[in-house]
mmCIF file of C-alpha atoms in Angstrom:
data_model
loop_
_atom_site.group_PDB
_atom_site.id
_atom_site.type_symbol
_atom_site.label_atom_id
_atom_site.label_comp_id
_atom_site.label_asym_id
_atom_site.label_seq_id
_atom_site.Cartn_x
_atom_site.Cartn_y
_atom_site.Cartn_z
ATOM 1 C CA UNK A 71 60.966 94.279 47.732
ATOM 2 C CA UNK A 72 58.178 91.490 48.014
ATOM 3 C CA UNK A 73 55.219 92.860 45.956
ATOM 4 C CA UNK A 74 51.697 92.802 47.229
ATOM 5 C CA UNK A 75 50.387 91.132 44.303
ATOM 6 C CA UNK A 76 47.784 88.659 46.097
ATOM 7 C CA UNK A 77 44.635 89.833 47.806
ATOM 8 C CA UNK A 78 44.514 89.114 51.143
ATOM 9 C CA UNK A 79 41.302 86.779 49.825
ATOM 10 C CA UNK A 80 43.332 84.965 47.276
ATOM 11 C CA UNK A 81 46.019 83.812 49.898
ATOM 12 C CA UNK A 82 43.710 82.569 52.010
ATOM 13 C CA UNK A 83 41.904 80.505 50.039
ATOM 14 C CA UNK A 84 45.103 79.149 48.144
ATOM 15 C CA UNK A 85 46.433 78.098 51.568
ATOM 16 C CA UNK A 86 43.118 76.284 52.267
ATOM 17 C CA UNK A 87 43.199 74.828 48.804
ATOM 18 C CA UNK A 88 46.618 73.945 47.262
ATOM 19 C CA UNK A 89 48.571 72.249 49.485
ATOM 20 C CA UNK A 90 51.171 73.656 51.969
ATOM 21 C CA UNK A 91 49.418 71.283 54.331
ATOM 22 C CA UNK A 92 51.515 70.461 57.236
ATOM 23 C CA UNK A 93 50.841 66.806 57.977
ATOM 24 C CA UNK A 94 49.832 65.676 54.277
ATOM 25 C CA UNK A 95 50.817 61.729 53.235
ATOM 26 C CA UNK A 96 49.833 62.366 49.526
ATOM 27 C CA UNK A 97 53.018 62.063 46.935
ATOM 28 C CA UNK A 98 52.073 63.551 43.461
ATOM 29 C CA UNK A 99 51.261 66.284 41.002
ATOM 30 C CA UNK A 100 48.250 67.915 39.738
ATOM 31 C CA UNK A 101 46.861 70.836 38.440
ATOM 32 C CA UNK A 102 44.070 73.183 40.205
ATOM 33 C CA UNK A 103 42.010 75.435 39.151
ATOM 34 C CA UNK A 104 39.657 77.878 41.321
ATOM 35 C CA UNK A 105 36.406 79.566 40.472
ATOM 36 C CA UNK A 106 34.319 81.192 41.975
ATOM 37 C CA UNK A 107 30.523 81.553 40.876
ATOM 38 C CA UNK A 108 32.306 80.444 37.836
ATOM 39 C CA UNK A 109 34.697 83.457 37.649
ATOM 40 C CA UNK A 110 38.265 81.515 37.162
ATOM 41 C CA UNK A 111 40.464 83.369 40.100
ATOM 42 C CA UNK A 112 43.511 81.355 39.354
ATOM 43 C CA UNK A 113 44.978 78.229 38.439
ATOM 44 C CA UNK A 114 48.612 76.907 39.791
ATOM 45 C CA UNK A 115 50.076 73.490 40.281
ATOM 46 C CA UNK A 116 50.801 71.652 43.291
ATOM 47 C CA UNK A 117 53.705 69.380 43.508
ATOM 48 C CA UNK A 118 53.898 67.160 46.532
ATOM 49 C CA UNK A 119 56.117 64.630 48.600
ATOM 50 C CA UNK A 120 54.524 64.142 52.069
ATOM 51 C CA UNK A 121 55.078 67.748 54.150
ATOM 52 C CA UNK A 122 56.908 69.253 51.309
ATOM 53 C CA UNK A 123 54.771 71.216 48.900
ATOM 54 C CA UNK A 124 55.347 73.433 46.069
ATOM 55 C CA UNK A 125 52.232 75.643 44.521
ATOM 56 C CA UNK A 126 53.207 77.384 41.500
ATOM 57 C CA UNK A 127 51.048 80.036 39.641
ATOM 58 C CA UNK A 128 49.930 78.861 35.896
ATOM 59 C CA UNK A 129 49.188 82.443 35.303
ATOM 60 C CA UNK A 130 50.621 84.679 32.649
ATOM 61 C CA UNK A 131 50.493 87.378 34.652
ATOM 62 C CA UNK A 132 51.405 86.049 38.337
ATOM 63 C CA UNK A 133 54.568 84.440 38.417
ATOM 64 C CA UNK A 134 55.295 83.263 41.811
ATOM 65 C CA UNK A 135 54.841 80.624 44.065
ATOM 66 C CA UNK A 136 54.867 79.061 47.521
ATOM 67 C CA UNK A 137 56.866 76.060 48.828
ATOM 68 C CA UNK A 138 57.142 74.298 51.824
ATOM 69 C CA UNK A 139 59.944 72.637 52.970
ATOM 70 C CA UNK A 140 62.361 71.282 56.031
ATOM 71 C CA UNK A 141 63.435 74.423 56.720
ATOM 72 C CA UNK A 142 59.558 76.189 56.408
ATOM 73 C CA UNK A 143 57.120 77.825 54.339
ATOM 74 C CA UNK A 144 57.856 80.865 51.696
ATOM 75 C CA UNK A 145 56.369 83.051 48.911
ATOM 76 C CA UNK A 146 59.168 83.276 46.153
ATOM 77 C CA UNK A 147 58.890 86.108 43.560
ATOM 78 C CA UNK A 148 61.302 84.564 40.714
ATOM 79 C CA UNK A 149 61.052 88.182 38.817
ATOM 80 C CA UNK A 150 62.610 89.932 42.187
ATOM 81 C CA UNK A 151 64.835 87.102 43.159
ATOM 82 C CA UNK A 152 63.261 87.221 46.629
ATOM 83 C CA UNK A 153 61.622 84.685 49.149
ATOM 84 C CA UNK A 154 59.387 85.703 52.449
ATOM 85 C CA UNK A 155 59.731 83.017 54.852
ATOM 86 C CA UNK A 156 55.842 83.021 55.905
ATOM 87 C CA UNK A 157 55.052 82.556 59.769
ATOM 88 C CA UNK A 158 53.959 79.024 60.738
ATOM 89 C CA UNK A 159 50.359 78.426 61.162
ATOM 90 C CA UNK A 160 48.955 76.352 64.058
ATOM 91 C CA UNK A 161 46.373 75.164 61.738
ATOM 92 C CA UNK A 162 46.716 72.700 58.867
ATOM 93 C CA UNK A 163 43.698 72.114 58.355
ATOM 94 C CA UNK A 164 42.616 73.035 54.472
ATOM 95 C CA UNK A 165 40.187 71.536 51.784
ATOM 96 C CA UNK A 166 42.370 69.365 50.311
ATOM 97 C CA UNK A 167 44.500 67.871 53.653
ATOM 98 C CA UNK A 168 42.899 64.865 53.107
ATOM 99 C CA UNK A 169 44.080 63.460 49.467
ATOM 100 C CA UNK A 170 46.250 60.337 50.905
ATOM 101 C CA UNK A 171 42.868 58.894 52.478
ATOM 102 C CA UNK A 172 39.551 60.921 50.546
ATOM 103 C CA UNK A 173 37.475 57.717 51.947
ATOM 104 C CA UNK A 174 38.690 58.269 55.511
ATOM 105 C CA UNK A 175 37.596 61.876 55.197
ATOM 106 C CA UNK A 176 34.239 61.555 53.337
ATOM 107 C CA UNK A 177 33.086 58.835 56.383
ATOM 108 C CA UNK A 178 34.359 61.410 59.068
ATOM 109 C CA UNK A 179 32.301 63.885 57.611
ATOM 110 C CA UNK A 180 29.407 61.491 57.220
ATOM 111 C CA UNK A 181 29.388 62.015 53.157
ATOM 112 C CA UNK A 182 26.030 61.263 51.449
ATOM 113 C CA UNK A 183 26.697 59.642 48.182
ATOM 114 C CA UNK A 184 24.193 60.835 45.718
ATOM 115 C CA UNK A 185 24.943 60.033 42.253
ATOM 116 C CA UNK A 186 28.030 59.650 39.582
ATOM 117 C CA UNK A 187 28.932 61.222 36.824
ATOM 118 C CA UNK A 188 32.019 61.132 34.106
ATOM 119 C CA UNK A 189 34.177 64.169 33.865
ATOM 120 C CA UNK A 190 36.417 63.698 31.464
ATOM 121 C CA UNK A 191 37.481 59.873 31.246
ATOM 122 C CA UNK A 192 37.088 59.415 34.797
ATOM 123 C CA UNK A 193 34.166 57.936 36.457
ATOM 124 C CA UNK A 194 33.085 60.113 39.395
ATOM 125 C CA UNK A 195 31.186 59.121 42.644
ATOM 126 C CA UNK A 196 29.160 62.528 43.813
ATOM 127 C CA UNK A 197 29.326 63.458 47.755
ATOM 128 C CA UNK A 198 27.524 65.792 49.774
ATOM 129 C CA UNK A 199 28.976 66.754 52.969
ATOM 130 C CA UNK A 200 29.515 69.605 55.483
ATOM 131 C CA UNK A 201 32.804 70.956 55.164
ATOM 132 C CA UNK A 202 34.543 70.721 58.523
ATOM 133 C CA UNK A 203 36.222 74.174 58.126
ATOM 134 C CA UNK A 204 34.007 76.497 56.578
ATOM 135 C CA UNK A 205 31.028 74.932 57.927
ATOM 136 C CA UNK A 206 29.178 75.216 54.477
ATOM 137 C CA UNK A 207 27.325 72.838 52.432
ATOM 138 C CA UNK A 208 29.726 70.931 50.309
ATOM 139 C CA UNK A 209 30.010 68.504 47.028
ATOM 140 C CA UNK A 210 33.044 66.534 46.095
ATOM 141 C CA UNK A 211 33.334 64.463 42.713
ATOM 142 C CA UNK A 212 35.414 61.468 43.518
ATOM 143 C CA UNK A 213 37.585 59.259 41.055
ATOM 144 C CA UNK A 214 36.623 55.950 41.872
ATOM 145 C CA UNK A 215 39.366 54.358 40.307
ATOM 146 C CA UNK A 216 41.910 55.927 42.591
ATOM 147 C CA UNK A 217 39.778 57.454 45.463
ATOM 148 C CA UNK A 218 40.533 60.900 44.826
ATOM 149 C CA UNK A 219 38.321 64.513 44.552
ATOM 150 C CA UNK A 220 39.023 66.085 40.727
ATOM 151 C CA UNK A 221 36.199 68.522 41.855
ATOM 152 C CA UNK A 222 35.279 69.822 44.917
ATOM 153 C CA UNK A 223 32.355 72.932 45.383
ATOM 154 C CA UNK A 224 31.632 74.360 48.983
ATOM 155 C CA UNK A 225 29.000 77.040 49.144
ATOM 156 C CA UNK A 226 30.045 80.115 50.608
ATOM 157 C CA UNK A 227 29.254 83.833 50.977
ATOM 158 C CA UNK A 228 30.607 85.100 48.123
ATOM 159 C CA UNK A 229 28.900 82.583 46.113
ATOM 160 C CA UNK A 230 29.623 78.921 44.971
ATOM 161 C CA UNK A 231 34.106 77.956 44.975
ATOM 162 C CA UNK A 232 34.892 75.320 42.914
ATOM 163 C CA UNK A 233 38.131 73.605 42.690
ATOM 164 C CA UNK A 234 39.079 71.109 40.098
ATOM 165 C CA UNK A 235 41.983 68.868 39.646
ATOM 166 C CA UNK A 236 43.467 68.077 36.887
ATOM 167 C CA UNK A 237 46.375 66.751 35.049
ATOM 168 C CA UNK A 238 47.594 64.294 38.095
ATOM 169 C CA UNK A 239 50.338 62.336 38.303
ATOM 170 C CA UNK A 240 50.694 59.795 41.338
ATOM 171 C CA UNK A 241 53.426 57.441 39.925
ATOM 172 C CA UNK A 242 56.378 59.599 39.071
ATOM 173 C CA UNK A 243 59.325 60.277 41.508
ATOM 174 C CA UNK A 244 59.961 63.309 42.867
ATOM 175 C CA UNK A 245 63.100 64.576 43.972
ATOM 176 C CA UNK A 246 63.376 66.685 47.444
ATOM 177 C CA UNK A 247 65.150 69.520 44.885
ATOM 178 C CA UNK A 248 61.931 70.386 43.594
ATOM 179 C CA UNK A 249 60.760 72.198 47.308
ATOM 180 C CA UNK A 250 64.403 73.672 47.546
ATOM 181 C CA UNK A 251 64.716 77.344 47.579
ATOM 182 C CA UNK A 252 67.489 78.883 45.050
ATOM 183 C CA UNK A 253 70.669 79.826 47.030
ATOM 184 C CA UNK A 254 70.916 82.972 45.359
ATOM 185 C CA UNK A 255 67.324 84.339 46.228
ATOM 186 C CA UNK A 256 67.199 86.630 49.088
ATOM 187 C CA UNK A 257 65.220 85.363 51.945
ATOM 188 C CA UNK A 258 62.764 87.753 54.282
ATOM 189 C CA UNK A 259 61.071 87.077 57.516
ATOM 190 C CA UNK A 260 57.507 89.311 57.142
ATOM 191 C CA UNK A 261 59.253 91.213 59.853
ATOM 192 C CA UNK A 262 61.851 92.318 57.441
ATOM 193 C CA UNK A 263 58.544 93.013 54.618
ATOM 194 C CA UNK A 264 56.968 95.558 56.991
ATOM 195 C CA UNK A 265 59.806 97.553 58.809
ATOM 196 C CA UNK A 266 59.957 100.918 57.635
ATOM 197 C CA UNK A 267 62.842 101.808 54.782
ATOM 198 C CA UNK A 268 65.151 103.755 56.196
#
């Protein structure tokens, strides 16, 4: 049995964060971290190859992970040997849809450029900008060697979310196996989750 062991909260904002983006051109790796008013809520890593996306908790005490593939998209519990094929969304939208073409997006949004700043080794460009799907006020600190957000902070009501990247990889191959469920896991519809045990 599939465990409840993500807030309702939690899954919604890894969905609009990590990936399983339905239309998404980016190929790579990276690692993402998400705080909020600098309370770390988790940290996974996203593994991608066009519409196929794996997010995989780096948490000790989490293990599981969602991945997106030809046939759809699941939650896999490893521990339990179980998948739960999720229902498809009709929208893709999420913060980081946008990774094959950050430029693209930043103009679209009309993104005011106002300053830079080195995290890390990179050098950073700093944008302001309205997010388009929480409608809050929004700052994105983009690579300028390789046009890409390693930190992104939209305001909201809970306080201030920030999502960093790190740790990414754009120029190693990766093989369709990696989004591949295991044929021995046993695979639920949320249907199957909620009908009553008889």
């Amino acid at each position: 049995m599939l465990k409840p062991t993500l807030s309702a909260f939690l899954t919604m904002l890894i969905l609009m964060t990590a990936g399983l983006p339905f239309a998404l051109a980016f190929t790579g790796s990276y690692e993402e971290t998400l705080t909020m008013s600098e309370r770390r809520i988790a940290k996974f890593k996203v593994t991608a190859k066009g519409e196929f996306v794996k997010t995989e908790f780096l948490e000790a005490d989490r293990r599981e992970l969602f991945l997106r593939n030809e046939t759809g998209t699941y939650r896999v519990i490893p521990e339990e040997r179980t998948a739960m094929k999720l229902p498809d969304s009709n929208d893709p939208k999420n913060l980081l849809d946008d990774l094959d073409d950050y430029g693209a997006f930043l103009q679209r949004n009309q993104a005011k450029r106002i300053g830079s700043e080195t995290l890390g080794e990179k050098e950073t460009d700093i944008y302001e900008f309205l997010d388009p799907m929480t409608r809050s006020n929004s700052k994105a600190w983009v690579w300028k060697e390789k046009m890409l957000p390693i930190k992104i902070e939209v305001q909201s009501q809970e306080g201030v979310l920030t999502i960093e990247l790190s740790n990414i990889d754009i120029a190693s191959a990766i093989d369709d196996a990696v989004f591949a469920l295991p044929e021995d896991y046993q695979v639920m519809t949320a249907e199957d989750a909620s009908a009553p045990a008889l």
